[in-house]
Coordinates of C-alpha atoms in Angstrom, one line a residue:
M27 CA -38.7 -3.0 64.8
T28 CA -36.9 -3.4 61.6
C29 CA -37.5 -5.7 58.3
P30 CA -35.9 -8.7 58.7
K31 CA -34.6 -8.7 55.1
C32 CA -33.4 -5.2 54.4
G33 CA -33.2 -3.9 58.0
A34 CA -35.6 -0.7 57.3
A35 CA -37.7 0.4 60.1
V36 CA -41.3 -1.0 60.1
T37 CA -44.6 -0.5 62.2
G38 CA -46.6 -3.1 63.5
N39 CA -49.3 -2.6 61.3
M40 CA -47.5 -2.8 58.3
K41 CA -47.9 -6.1 56.3
F42 CA -45.0 -5.3 53.5
C43 CA -41.6 -3.6 53.9
R44 CA -42.1 -0.2 52.1
K45 CA -38.4 -0.4 51.1
C46 CA -37.8 -3.9 49.8
G47 CA -41.4 -5.3 49.6
A48 CA -40.7 -8.2 52.0
S49 CA -43.8 -9.7 53.8
L50 CA -43.9 -8.8 57.4
Q51 CA -46.8 -11.1 58.3
N52 CA -44.7 -14.0 59.9
M53 CA -42.6 -11.2 61.9
M54 CA -46.0 -9.8 63.0
Q55 CA -46.8 -13.5 64.4
G56 CA -43.6 -13.4 66.5
Q57 CA -40.4 -15.1 66.5
P58 CA -39.8 -18.8 65.9
S59 CA -39.3 -20.9 69.0
A60 CA -36.5 -23.3 69.3
Q61 CA -38.8 -25.8 67.7
D62 CA -39.2 -23.5 64.8
Q63 CA -35.7 -22.2 64.4
P64 CA -34.5 -21.9 60.9
N65 CA -31.9 -23.9 59.3
M66 CA -28.4 -22.6 58.4
Y67 CA -30.2 -20.2 55.8
G68 CA -32.7 -18.9 58.2
Q69 CA -35.4 -20.9 56.6
P70 CA -37.7 -23.0 58.6
S71 CA -37.9 -26.8 58.0
A72 CA -40.9 -29.3 58.7
Q73 CA -40.9 -31.0 61.9
G74 CA -39.1 -34.3 61.9
Q75 CA -37.3 -33.6 58.7
Q76 CA -33.8 -33.5 58.1
N77 CA -31.8 -30.2 57.4
M78 CA -28.8 -30.3 55.0
Y79 CA -26.8 -31.9 57.7
G80 CA -29.1 -34.7 58.4
Q81 CA -30.7 -33.2 61.8
P82 CA -34.5 -33.2 61.9
N83 CA -36.4 -29.9 61.2
A84 CA -39.7 -29.2 63.2
Q85 CA -42.7 -29.2 61.2
G86 CA -43.6 -25.8 59.5
Q87 CA -40.1 -24.6 59.4
Q88 CA -38.6 -23.3 56.1
N89 CA -36.1 -25.2 54.2
M90 CA -32.8 -23.8 53.0
Y91 CA -34.4 -21.5 50.4
G92 CA -37.1 -20.1 52.5
Q93 CA -39.7 -22.3 51.3
P94 CA -42.1 -24.1 54.0
N95 CA -41.8 -28.0 54.1
A96 CA -44.8 -29.9 54.7
Q97 CA -44.6 -33.2 56.7
G98 CA -43.9 -36.0 54.4
Q99 CA -42.5 -34.1 51.6
Q100 CA -39.1 -34.2 50.3
N101 CA -36.8 -31.1 50.1
M102 CA -33.8 -31.0 47.8
Y103 CA -31.7 -33.3 50.0
G104 CA -34.3 -36.0 49.6
Q105 CA -36.9 -35.0 52.2
P106 CA -40.3 -35.5 51.4
N107 CA -42.7 -32.1 50.5
M108 CA -46.4 -31.9 50.2
Q109 CA -48.2 -31.3 47.2
G110 CA -48.3 -27.5 46.5
Q111 CA -45.1 -27.0 47.9
S112 CA -42.5 -24.8 45.9
N113 CA -39.5 -25.9 44.0
M114 CA -35.9 -25.1 44.9
Y115 CA -36.5 -21.5 43.5
G116 CA -39.8 -20.9 45.5
Q117 CA -42.1 -21.8 42.6
P118 CA -44.7 -24.4 42.9
N119 CA -44.6 -27.2 40.3
M120 CA -48.1 -28.4 39.0
Q121 CA -49.0 -32.0 37.4
G122 CA -48.2 -32.0 33.6
Q123 CA -45.7 -29.5 33.3
Q124 CA -42.3 -30.0 31.9
N125 CA -39.1 -30.3 33.8
M126 CA -36.0 -28.7 32.5
Y127 CA -35.5 -31.7 30.0
G128 CA -38.9 -30.9 28.5
Q129 CA -40.6 -34.1 29.8
P130 CA -43.9 -33.6 31.8
S131 CA -43.8 -34.1 35.7
A132 CA -46.8 -35.7 37.3
Q133 CA -48.4 -34.2 40.4
G134 CA -46.3 -35.1 43.2
Q135 CA -43.2 -36.1 41.0
S136 CA -39.7 -34.6 42.0
N137 CA -37.9 -32.3 39.6
M138 CA -34.1 -32.3 39.2
Y139 CA -33.7 -31.5 42.7
G140 CA -36.2 -34.2 44.1
Q141 CA -38.9 -31.4 44.4
P142 CA -42.5 -32.2 43.1
N143 CA -43.8 -30.4 40.2
M144 CA -47.3 -29.0 40.3
Q145 CA -49.7 -28.6 37.4
G146 CA -49.4 -25.2 35.4
Q147 CA -46.1 -24.2 37.1
S148 CA -42.8 -23.3 35.1
N149 CA -39.4 -25.0 35.3
M150 CA -36.6 -24.1 37.4
Y151 CA -35.9 -20.8 35.4
G152 CA -39.4 -19.9 34.7
Q153 CA -38.3 -19.8 30.9
P154 CA -39.4 -22.0 28.0
N155 CA -37.5 -25.3 28.3
M156 CA -34.7 -26.3 26.4
Y157 CA -36.7 -27.8 23.6
G158 CA -38.9 -25.0 23.0
Q159 CA -41.8 -25.6 25.1
S160 CA -43.3 -22.8 26.9
Q161 CA -43.4 -22.9 30.6
M162 CA -45.1 -20.5 33.2
Q163 CA -42.9 -18.1 34.8
Y164 CA -43.6 -17.7 38.6
G165 CA -47.0 -18.6 38.2
T166 CA -47.9 -16.7 35.2
V167 CA -50.2 -18.3 33.0
K168 CA -49.5 -16.1 29.6
P169 CA -47.0 -18.1 27.5
K170 CA -44.0 -15.6 26.0
K171 CA -43.9 -15.5 22.2
K172 CA -40.3 -14.7 22.0
S173 CA -37.7 -13.8 24.8
G174 CA -37.1 -10.1 25.4
L175 CA -33.3 -11.1 26.3
A176 CA -32.9 -12.8 23.0
V177 CA -34.3 -10.0 21.1
G178 CA -31.9 -7.7 23.1
I179 CA -29.0 -9.8 22.4
G180 CA -29.9 -9.9 18.6
A181 CA -30.3 -6.3 18.3
G182 CA -27.0 -5.7 20.1
V183 CA -25.3 -7.7 17.8
A184 CA -26.8 -6.3 14.9
V185 CA -25.8 -2.9 16.1
L186 CA -22.1 -3.9 17.0
A187 CA -21.9 -5.4 13.4
V188 CA -23.0 -2.1 11.6
L189 CA -20.6 0.0 14.0
A190 CA -17.8 -2.4 13.2
V191 CA -18.2 -2.3 9.3
G192 CA -18.8 1.6 9.5
G193 CA -15.6 1.8 11.8
F194 CA -13.6 -0.3 9.2
F195 CA -14.7 1.9 6.2
A196 CA -14.2 5.0 8.4
F197 CA -10.6 4.1 9.1
K198 CA -9.9 2.7 5.6
L199 CA -11.6 5.5 3.6
L200 CA -11.4 8.7 6.1
P201 CA -8.0 8.4 7.7
G202 CA -7.8 12.2 7.8
M203 CA -10.6 12.3 10.3
F204 CA -8.5 10.3 12.9
K205 CA -5.2 12.2 12.5
D206 CA -3.9 15.6 13.7
P207 CA -3.4 17.8 10.7
K208 CA 0.5 18.0 11.4
T209 CA 1.0 14.2 11.1
L210 CA -1.5 14.0 8.1
F211 CA 0.7 17.0 6.4
A212 CA 3.9 14.9 6.9
E213 CA 2.4 11.7 5.7
N214 CA 1.1 13.2 2.6
V215 CA 4.4 15.0 1.6
V216 CA 6.3 11.6 2.0
S217 CA 3.6 9.7 0.0
V218 CA 3.8 12.1 -2.7
T219 CA 7.7 12.1 -2.6
R220 CA 8.0 8.3 -2.5
N221 CA 5.7 7.8 -5.5
F222 CA 7.5 10.7 -7.6
S223 CA 10.7 9.1 -6.8
D224 CA 9.9 5.7 -8.0
E225 CA 8.5 6.8 -11.3
F226 CA 11.0 9.8 -12.0
T227 CA 13.7 6.9 -12.6
D228 CA 12.1 6.5 -16.3
F229 CA 12.7 10.3 -16.9
G230 CA 13.6 10.8 -20.7
T231 CA 13.2 7.1 -21.7
K232 CA 9.6 7.3 -23.0
P233 CA 10.5 9.6 -25.9
V234 CA 13.4 7.6 -26.8
E235 CA 11.3 4.5 -26.9
A236 CA 8.4 6.0 -28.8
M237 CA 10.5 7.8 -31.5
V238 CA 13.4 5.3 -32.2
H239 CA 12.3 2.0 -30.4
L240 CA 15.3 1.7 -27.9
G241 CA 14.1 0.6 -24.5
M242 CA 14.4 -1.3 -21.4
D243 CA 13.4 -5.1 -20.5
D244 CA 11.9 -6.7 -17.6
S245 CA 12.2 -9.5 -15.2
K246 CA 8.7 -10.5 -14.9
D247 CA 9.0 -14.1 -16.2
S248 CA 11.2 -16.0 -18.6
H249 CA 11.1 -14.8 -22.0
T250 CA 12.9 -13.7 -25.1
T251 CA 11.8 -10.3 -26.7
T252 CA 13.0 -9.7 -30.2
K253 CA 12.8 -6.1 -31.9
I254 CA 14.0 -5.8 -35.5
T255 CA 13.8 -2.1 -36.5
T256 CA 14.3 -0.8 -40.2
I257 CA 15.0 2.9 -40.5
E258 CA 14.4 4.3 -44.1
S259 CA 15.7 7.8 -44.9
D260 CA 16.3 10.3 -47.6
A261 CA 17.7 13.1 -45.1
S262 CA 21.1 12.8 -46.9
G263 CA 19.8 13.3 -50.4
K264 CA 19.7 9.6 -51.0
D265 CA 17.9 6.7 -50.1
Q266 CA 19.4 4.5 -47.1
E267 CA 18.3 1.7 -45.0
Y268 CA 19.7 0.5 -41.6
A269 CA 18.3 -2.3 -39.4
L270 CA 18.7 -3.1 -36.0
E271 CA 18.0 -6.3 -34.2
Q272 CA 17.8 -6.3 -30.4
T273 CA 16.9 -9.4 -28.2
Y274 CA 16.3 -9.3 -24.4
S275 CA 16.2 -12.6 -22.9
Y276 CA 15.7 -13.4 -19.1
D277 CA 15.4 -17.0 -17.3
S278 CA 13.5 -16.4 -14.2
G279 CA 14.7 -19.6 -12.9
S280 CA 18.4 -19.5 -13.1
G281 CA 18.5 -15.7 -12.9
D282 CA 20.5 -15.9 -16.4
S283 CA 20.1 -12.7 -18.6
A284 CA 21.3 -11.3 -21.9
Y285 CA 21.0 -8.2 -24.2
T286 CA 22.2 -8.3 -27.7
L287 CA 22.3 -5.7 -30.5
S288 CA 23.0 -6.4 -34.2
V289 CA 23.4 -3.5 -36.9
S290 CA 23.4 -3.9 -40.4
M291 CA 23.4 -1.1 -43.5
G292 CA 21.5 -2.5 -46.6
D293 CA 22.9 -6.2 -47.0
A294 CA 26.2 -5.6 -45.1
S295 CA 26.2 -6.6 -41.4
L296 CA 28.0 -4.4 -38.9
G297 CA 28.4 -7.0 -36.3
T298 CA 26.6 -8.1 -33.1
G299 CA 27.4 -7.0 -29.5
G300 CA 26.0 -8.4 -26.6
V301 CA 26.3 -8.6 -22.5
Y302 CA 25.6 -12.1 -21.0
Y303 CA 25.1 -13.2 -17.6
N304 CA 25.4 -17.0 -17.0
G305 CA 25.7 -17.9 -13.5
N306 CA 28.6 -16.2 -11.9
E307 CA 30.1 -15.3 -15.2
F308 CA 29.8 -11.8 -17.0
I309 CA 30.8 -12.1 -20.8
Y310 CA 30.7 -9.0 -23.1
S311 CA 31.4 -9.7 -26.8
P312 CA 31.9 -6.9 -28.8
A313 CA 30.3 -6.2 -32.2
N314 CA 33.8 -5.9 -33.9
T315 CA 35.0 -9.3 -34.2
S316 CA 38.6 -8.0 -34.0
S317 CA 38.2 -6.8 -30.4
P318 CA 38.8 -9.2 -27.7
M319 CA 35.8 -10.7 -25.4
V320 CA 36.0 -9.6 -21.8
R321 CA 35.1 -11.9 -18.9
Y322 CA 34.4 -11.1 -15.2
M323 CA 33.5 -13.3 -12.6
L324 CA 31.1 -12.1 -9.7
D325 CA 31.1 -13.6 -6.4
E326 CA 28.3 -16.1 -5.6
S327 CA 26.4 -13.9 -3.4
S328 CA 26.4 -11.0 -5.8
A329 CA 25.4 -13.1 -8.8
K330 CA 22.5 -14.6 -6.8
S331 CA 21.3 -11.1 -5.9
L332 CA 21.5 -9.4 -9.4
G333 CA 19.8 -12.6 -10.8
A334 CA 16.6 -10.6 -9.9
Y335 CA 17.3 -8.0 -12.5
Q336 CA 17.3 -7.9 -16.4
A337 CA 20.5 -7.5 -18.3
I338 CA 20.5 -3.6 -18.7
D339 CA 19.6 -2.9 -15.1
R340 CA 22.3 -5.5 -14.0
Y341 CA 25.0 -3.9 -15.9
T342 CA 24.9 -0.8 -14.3
L343 CA 24.3 -2.1 -10.7
M344 CA 27.6 -4.4 -11.5
L345 CA 29.6 -1.3 -12.7
T346 CA 28.6 0.7 -9.4
G347 CA 29.6 -2.2 -7.2
M348 CA 26.1 -3.0 -6.2
S349 CA 24.6 -6.4 -5.9
S350 CA 20.8 -4.8 -5.6
E351 CA 18.8 -1.6 -5.8
K352 CA 19.1 0.2 -2.5
E353 CA 15.7 0.6 -0.5
V354 CA 14.7 3.8 1.3
D355 CA 13.4 3.3 4.8
W356 CA 10.2 5.7 4.2
D357 CA 9.0 5.0 7.8
K358 CA 12.2 6.4 9.1
Q359 CA 11.9 9.6 6.6
L360 CA 8.7 10.1 8.1
E361 CA 9.8 10.2 11.6
D362 CA 12.7 12.3 10.8
F363 CA 10.6 14.9 8.9
L364 CA 8.2 15.1 11.8
E365 CA 11.1 15.3 14.5
G366 CA 13.3 17.5 12.4
S367 CA 11.9 19.9 10.0
L368 CA 8.3 20.0 11.8
A369 CA 9.6 19.7 15.2
E370 CA 9.2 23.3 16.1
L371 CA 5.6 23.8 14.6
D372 CA 2.6 23.3 16.6
K373 CA -0.3 21.1 15.1
K374 CA -2.5 24.2 15.4
E375 CA -0.7 25.9 12.7
F376 CA -1.6 23.3 10.2
E377 CA -4.9 24.0 8.5
K378 CA -7.5 21.7 6.8
A379 CA -9.6 23.0 3.8
K380 CA -10.7 22.4 0.1
G381 CA -8.7 23.3 -3.1
D382 CA -8.4 22.3 -6.7
Y383 CA -6.0 20.3 -8.3
T384 CA -5.1 18.9 -11.5
V385 CA -5.7 14.9 -11.2
F386 CA -5.1 12.6 -14.4
G387 CA -5.6 15.6 -16.6
K388 CA -8.8 17.0 -15.0
T389 CA -9.5 19.7 -12.2
Q390 CA -10.7 17.9 -9.0
E391 CA -11.7 19.4 -5.7
C392 CA -9.3 17.9 -3.1
D393 CA -8.9 17.8 0.6
T394 CA -5.7 20.2 1.7
V395 CA -3.5 20.6 4.6
S396 CA -1.2 23.7 4.6
V397 CA 1.3 25.4 6.7
T398 CA 2.7 28.8 6.2
V399 CA 5.9 29.7 8.1
K400 CA 8.6 32.2 7.9
G401 CA 12.4 32.8 8.9
Q402 CA 14.4 29.7 10.1
E403 CA 10.9 27.5 10.3
A404 CA 10.7 28.2 6.5
R405 CA 14.4 27.3 5.9
D406 CA 13.9 24.1 8.0
L407 CA 10.9 23.0 6.1
M408 CA 12.4 23.6 2.6
E409 CA 15.6 21.8 3.5
G410 CA 13.7 18.7 4.8
M411 CA 11.5 18.7 1.6
I412 CA 14.5 18.8 -0.5
K413 CA 16.1 16.0 1.4
L414 CA 13.0 13.9 0.9
I415 CA 13.2 14.2 -2.8
T416 CA 16.7 13.5 -3.2
V417 CA 16.7 10.5 -0.8
G418 CA 13.8 9.0 -2.8
I419 CA 15.6 9.7 -6.2
S420 CA 19.0 8.5 -5.0
R421 CA 17.6 5.6 -3.1
G422 CA 18.9 6.5 0.2
D423 CA 22.3 7.9 -0.7
D424 CA 23.5 10.5 1.9
I425 CA 23.7 13.7 0.0
D426 CA 24.7 16.9 1.4
T427 CA 22.0 19.2 -0.2
K428 CA 23.8 22.2 1.2
E429 CA 26.9 21.3 -0.7
I430 CA 24.8 21.1 -3.9
F431 CA 22.2 23.7 -3.6
G432 CA 24.3 26.2 -1.1
E433 CA 23.0 27.6 2.0
N434 CA 19.4 29.1 2.3
E435 CA 19.8 32.7 3.5
T436 CA 17.1 33.5 5.9
D437 CA 14.7 36.0 4.9
D438 CA 12.2 36.9 7.5
S439 CA 10.3 38.8 4.5
I440 CA 9.7 35.6 2.6
S441 CA 7.0 33.4 3.9
L442 CA 6.7 29.8 2.9
T443 CA 3.3 27.8 2.3
V444 CA 3.3 24.2 1.5
T445 CA 0.0 22.7 0.7
T446 CA -0.8 18.9 0.1
Y447 CA -3.6 17.9 -1.9
S448 CA -5.6 14.5 -1.3
Y449 CA -8.1 13.2 -4.0
K450 CA -10.6 10.4 -2.7
N451 CA -8.4 10.1 0.4
S452 CA -5.1 9.5 -1.3
P453 CA -2.3 12.1 -1.3
V454 CA -1.7 13.4 -5.0
G455 CA 0.3 16.5 -4.9
V456 CA 2.5 19.1 -2.9
V457 CA 2.8 22.8 -3.7
I458 CA 5.6 25.1 -2.3
S459 CA 4.8 28.6 -2.6
S460 CA 7.4 31.3 -1.8
T461 CA 6.1 34.5 -1.5
K462 CA 8.1 37.8 -1.2
G463 CA 5.8 41.1 -1.3
T464 CA 3.6 40.6 -4.5
E465 CA 5.5 38.0 -6.1
T466 CA 4.9 34.2 -5.7
Y467 CA 7.2 31.6 -6.9
S468 CA 5.8 27.9 -6.7
I469 CA 6.8 24.4 -7.1
N470 CA 4.5 21.5 -7.9
L471 CA 5.3 17.9 -7.1
S472 CA 2.9 15.0 -7.9
G473 CA 3.1 11.3 -7.8
Y474 CA -0.1 9.4 -7.8
S475 CA -1.6 6.3 -9.5
S476 CA -5.0 4.6 -9.4
G477 CA -5.5 1.5 -11.6
K478 CA -4.3 2.1 -15.1
E479 CA -4.1 5.9 -14.5
K480 CA -1.1 7.6 -13.3
Q481 CA 0.7 10.8 -13.1
T482 CA 4.4 11.9 -12.2
I483 CA 4.9 15.7 -12.4
I484 CA 7.5 18.1 -11.1
D485 CA 7.3 21.8 -12.0
V486 CA 10.1 24.1 -11.2
P487 CA 9.8 27.5 -12.8
S488 CA 12.7 29.9 -13.1
E489 CA 12.9 33.6 -12.7
K490 CA 14.7 33.5 -16.0
G491 CA 12.0 31.3 -17.8
K492 CA 14.6 28.4 -18.1
G493 CA 12.8 26.1 -15.3
L494 CA 12.2 22.4 -15.4
Y495 CA 8.8 20.8 -16.5
Y496 CA 8.3 17.1 -16.5
E497 CA 5.0 15.1 -16.8
D498 CA 4.5 11.4 -17.1
G499 CA 1.0 10.4 -17.3
V500 CA -1.8 7.8 -18.5
Y501 CA -5.2 9.2 -18.4
S502 CA -8.6 8.0 -19.0
I503 CA -10.6 9.6 -21.7
D504 CA -13.8 8.5 -23.6
S505 CA -12.1 6.7 -26.3
G506 CA -9.6 4.9 -24.0
Y507 CA -6.5 6.3 -22.6
E508 CA -4.2 9.3 -23.1
V509 CA -0.5 8.6 -22.8
L510 CA 1.4 11.9 -22.4
N511 CA 5.1 12.6 -21.8
K512 CA 6.2 16.2 -21.6
I513 CA 9.8 17.4 -20.9
N514 CA 10.8 21.3 -20.8
F515 CA 14.0 22.3 -19.9
G516 CA 14.8 25.8 -20.7
E517 CA 14.4 26.3 -24.5
F518 CA 14.4 22.3 -25.1
S519 CA 11.3 20.5 -25.2
I520 CA 9.7 17.3 -26.1
V521 CA 6.0 16.3 -26.1
V522 CA 4.8 12.8 -26.8
D523 CA 0.9 12.5 -26.9
E524 CA -0.8 9.1 -27.7
T525 CA -4.4 8.0 -27.4
G526 CA -6.1 4.5 -27.8
T527 CA -6.6 1.6 -25.6
I528 CA -4.4 -0.4 -23.3
N529 CA -5.4 -3.9 -21.8
G530 CA -2.3 -5.3 -20.1
L531 CA 0.5 -5.7 -22.2
D532 CA -1.8 -5.1 -25.5
R533 CA -2.0 -2.0 -26.5
N534 CA -3.2 0.1 -29.7
L535 CA -2.0 3.6 -29.6
R536 CA -1.7 6.4 -32.0
G537 CA -0.2 10.0 -31.5
S538 CA 2.3 12.5 -32.3
F539 CA 5.3 14.1 -30.9
T540 CA 6.9 17.5 -31.0
I541 CA 10.4 18.4 -30.5
K542 CA 12.0 22.1 -30.1
T543 CA 15.6 22.2 -29.6
G544 CA 15.9 26.1 -29.2
K545 CA 18.8 28.0 -30.7
N546 CA 21.4 26.4 -28.9
T547 CA 21.7 22.6 -30.1
G548 CA 25.3 22.3 -28.9
K549 CA 27.2 20.0 -31.3
I550 CA 24.0 18.9 -33.2
H551 CA 23.7 21.2 -36.2
L552 CA 19.7 21.3 -37.6
Q553 CA 18.5 23.4 -40.2
E554 CA 15.5 24.0 -38.1
D555 CA 14.7 24.2 -34.3
S556 CA 11.4 22.4 -33.9
F557 CA 9.9 19.4 -36.0
T558 CA 7.1 16.9 -35.4
G559 CA 6.2 13.5 -36.4
S560 CA 3.7 10.7 -35.9
I561 CA 3.7 7.6 -33.9
S562 CA 1.8 4.4 -33.3
Q563 CA 2.0 1.2 -31.6
E564 CA -0.3 -2.0 -31.8
I565 CA 0.6 -5.0 -29.9
T566 CA -1.8 -8.1 -29.5
D567 CA -0.8 -11.4 -27.5
G568 CA 3.0 -10.4 -27.5
K569 CA 3.3 -9.5 -31.2
G570 CA 2.8 -5.9 -33.1
Q571 CA 4.5 -3.3 -34.7
F572 CA 5.8 0.5 -33.8
V573 CA 6.1 2.9 -36.4
T574 CA 7.6 6.4 -36.3
E575 CA 7.5 8.9 -39.0
I576 CA 9.5 12.5 -39.2
E577 CA 9.2 15.1 -41.7
T578 CA 11.8 17.8 -41.6
K579 CA 13.3 20.4 -44.2
E580 CA 16.3 17.7 -44.3
G581 CA 13.9 15.0 -45.4
H582 CA 11.7 12.2 -44.5
A583 CA 12.6 9.3 -42.1
K584 CA 10.4 6.4 -41.3
I585 CA 11.1 4.0 -38.4
T586 CA 9.4 0.6 -38.4
T587 CA 10.0 -2.0 -35.5
N588 CA 8.5 -5.4 -35.4
Y589 CA 8.0 -6.8 -32.0
E590 CA 7.6 -10.1 -30.5
R591 CA 7.8 -11.4 -27.0
G592 CA 7.7 -15.2 -26.4
K593 CA 9.3 -18.2 -24.9
L594 CA 12.7 -18.1 -23.5
Q595 CA 15.3 -19.0 -26.3
E596 CA 18.4 -20.6 -25.1
D597 CA 20.7 -19.7 -27.8
K598 CA 19.9 -16.1 -27.1
I599 CA 20.8 -16.2 -23.4
K600 CA 23.7 -18.3 -23.6
A601 CA 27.1 -16.4 -24.2
P602 CA 29.6 -17.3 -26.8
V603 CA 32.4 -19.5 -25.6
F604 CA 35.2 -17.2 -23.9
L605 CA 38.7 -18.1 -24.9
P606 CA 41.4 -17.0 -22.4
E607 CA 44.2 -16.9 -25.1
S608 CA 42.1 -14.4 -27.2
G609 CA 40.0 -12.5 -24.5
I610 CA 40.9 -10.6 -21.3
D611 CA 40.0 -12.3 -18.3
C612 CA 39.5 -9.7 -15.5
G613 CA 39.0 -12.2 -12.6
S614 CA 37.1 -10.6 -9.8
D615 CA 38.5 -7.4 -10.1
L616 CA 36.0 -4.7 -10.9
D617 CA 38.4 -1.7 -11.4
V618 CA 40.2 -3.8 -14.2
L619 CA 36.8 -4.8 -15.6
K620 CA 35.9 -1.1 -15.9
E621 CA 39.1 -0.1 -17.3
N622 CA 39.0 -2.7 -20.1
L623 CA 35.3 -1.7 -21.0
N624 CA 36.5 1.8 -21.0
A625 CA 33.4 2.4 -18.8
K626 CA 33.0 5.9 -17.3
M627 CA 30.1 6.2 -14.9
L628 CA 28.4 9.1 -13.7
G629 CA 30.2 10.1 -10.3
D630 CA 33.5 8.7 -11.5
K631 CA 34.9 12.2 -12.3
A632 CA 32.9 14.5 -10.1
K633 CA 34.3 13.0 -6.8
S634 CA 33.3 15.8 -4.9
Y635 CA 29.6 15.5 -5.6
S636 CA 29.8 11.7 -6.5
N637 CA 26.8 10.8 -4.4
F638 CA 24.8 13.4 -6.2
A639 CA 25.9 12.4 -9.4
N640 CA 25.1 8.9 -8.7
M641 CA 21.6 9.8 -8.7
G642 CA 21.7 9.6 -12.5
N643 CA 22.8 6.1 -12.4
R644 CA 19.2 5.2 -11.2
N645 CA 17.9 6.6 -14.5
S646 CA 16.7 4.0 -17.2
L647 CA 17.7 6.3 -20.1
V648 CA 21.4 6.5 -18.4
R649 CA 21.4 2.8 -17.9
L650 CA 20.3 2.2 -21.3
G651 CA 22.9 4.7 -22.7
Y652 CA 25.7 2.8 -20.9
V653 CA 24.9 -0.4 -22.8
I654 CA 24.5 1.1 -26.3
S655 CA 27.5 3.2 -26.0
L656 CA 29.3 -0.3 -25.2
M657 CA 27.7 -2.2 -28.0
T658 CA 28.5 0.7 -30.6
K659 CA 32.0 1.4 -29.3
N660 CA 34.9 0.7 -32.1
R661 CA 37.5 -1.0 -29.9

C-alpha cells in the first residue's frame, strides 16, 4: 500500500509515513464508505452537514481542510462544528483567545470564517495578532518575544544598506577597480589633456598682470572695475610719471560690455580709447580725437551669443567671425583615442602600479597605468596624444599635425612608454618617455585642480637645451598659499613667486619675480640680461592695491595700481554717440571692419597653417594684446 499524501510505499504496521510524516491510522482502519466519502478536497464531513455545494455530509467526514466536523458544529460555510474542533487551518480555538482583530473569542464563538475559537489556541496564522498581543502557534503555549522573520528582514535590510553605501563609495572613490587598465589609461590621458588645455589659455598672462597690472576682466556679474596705475621711473636719467586708467564694465542683464584705457603723462592727457558693445552695435572710440570712430553692426543672433563674454574676449571672437567659444566633445575624443591610437593594443599590455609624482609642489605616491610600445604602435600612440593636445588648445579645430610637425619616422629601436598618474583617484599627470639605447627623452604634462589648489605644467626638453617649461600653480603651504608661475623658453625665462592668503576674491600676497632674457633679446636693448623685482597685492571687499618695484642698472621703477570693483557704472559702459558724417560705418561687413581697424589676427598671414596659428587666438595674453594695440595706435 502507499501513503495517501506523498505516495510513498508503507506497511500495515506503520503509524506514520517515514517520508512525509503523515498519519496512517485512518488508512489502517480502512477506506471510507459512501456515507463517509470526502468532499471535493478529499476531507470527510459530518453526517447531515452540507458540503460546499450545499449537499449534506455524513457524520465524521472531514470538511474541506481535512478537519472532522462534529454534528451540529458549523464549518466555514455556516455549518456547525462542535467544541474542540479546529478552525479553518486545522488549529482548535479555545475560549478567551483573541481572533485576528485582537478581540477575545468565547468558547464556541466563531472566528472570521465561522469557526468557534477554543481557549488557549492561536489565531488563524498562529502569530501575534495585529494589535501586538501574543497568540499560541499550533497549540504551543510559549509566547514569542519577537518574530524571527522580522529579525531576519531587519538584519537583511541593514546588510543591504551597508552594501549599498559601500558600493556607492567604491564606485565614487575607487573607479579604477572596476575598469580594465586600457580604458582607465585612455580616460586618464583625456582627463589630464582636457584640464591642461582649459588652463593653458592663460599662458603668459599672469606675469604681465603681476608686473605691469594689465589683465583680463570676467563676466561673473554686473560690475565696473577700475584700475588706476601710476608708473614712476628714473631709468632715463630723470624722474618721469605716467598714469593709466583702465575700466572694465559688464552688464549681465543686457550683455553690454566695454573696456576703456586712458593714458596721461604728468598733467597732460594723451587721450582715452575704448571698445563698446551696446546691443547689436560695436563702437571703437580711438584715443586720438582726430581719428574717426568706427561702427559695426552684429546680427541679432551673434550679438546675443557674444553677450556672454566680457569686452576683451568678445573683441577677438568678433574679429575671427565667431559668436562663441568652440567646445570640444571630449567623449568623442576618448572614443576616437580608444578606437584609433589604442585599437591594436590588448588590455593585458597595460600595467597598474605605484609611482611618485609631484602634486601641488610635493612628491606624492600615485596610482599609475603604463604601456610600452615600439614601431608602428609607438607612432600611432604619439600621434594620438599630440592630436588630443592640439584639439584641446585649439578648441576642436581640425589641425593636420603631420603638416605642422612632419611625419614621424618609424624606428623599431625606439620604445615609447606612456604612464598616467592618479592621486586620490583623480588623474593628475602623463609622462611620455622615449628610449633609444641608454638615452631617454621625457615629456611631462599635468592638469589638475582640487579646491583652491591647482597645477598646469608642460615640460618639453630639447636635445639642444632650448626646450619649453611652463608651470602655473596655486599650492597650499603652512602660511597660506604659494602662487607660482614659471616660463622657460630657450634662454628666456620668467618666474613669478608669491605667498600669502587667498579667500575668494580677497587676497594678501607678496613675493618676487625674476626675468632672464639671455643674450639674444631681439629689438629690445638692455644693459643686463637678467633683473629681479618685488611684487605685492592686497585686495579686500573689492578694493585694494598692486605694487611692483624693479631695480636694474638702468634705474629704478615703481608701478602702483589702485583697484576697485563695484556696481555697474552706466557712463562707463555706454558708448559715445556715433556721428556717421565724421565716423566710419562698416555696416555688417566684417572684412571692412578689420580693414578700418587695421586689425591683424594670428592666422591671417599664415594661410597654410591658419588653423594652427588660430590656436594663439585663444590665449588671453594675445587677446589682451589685440585690444591694447588698438588703443595705443596712432591713427
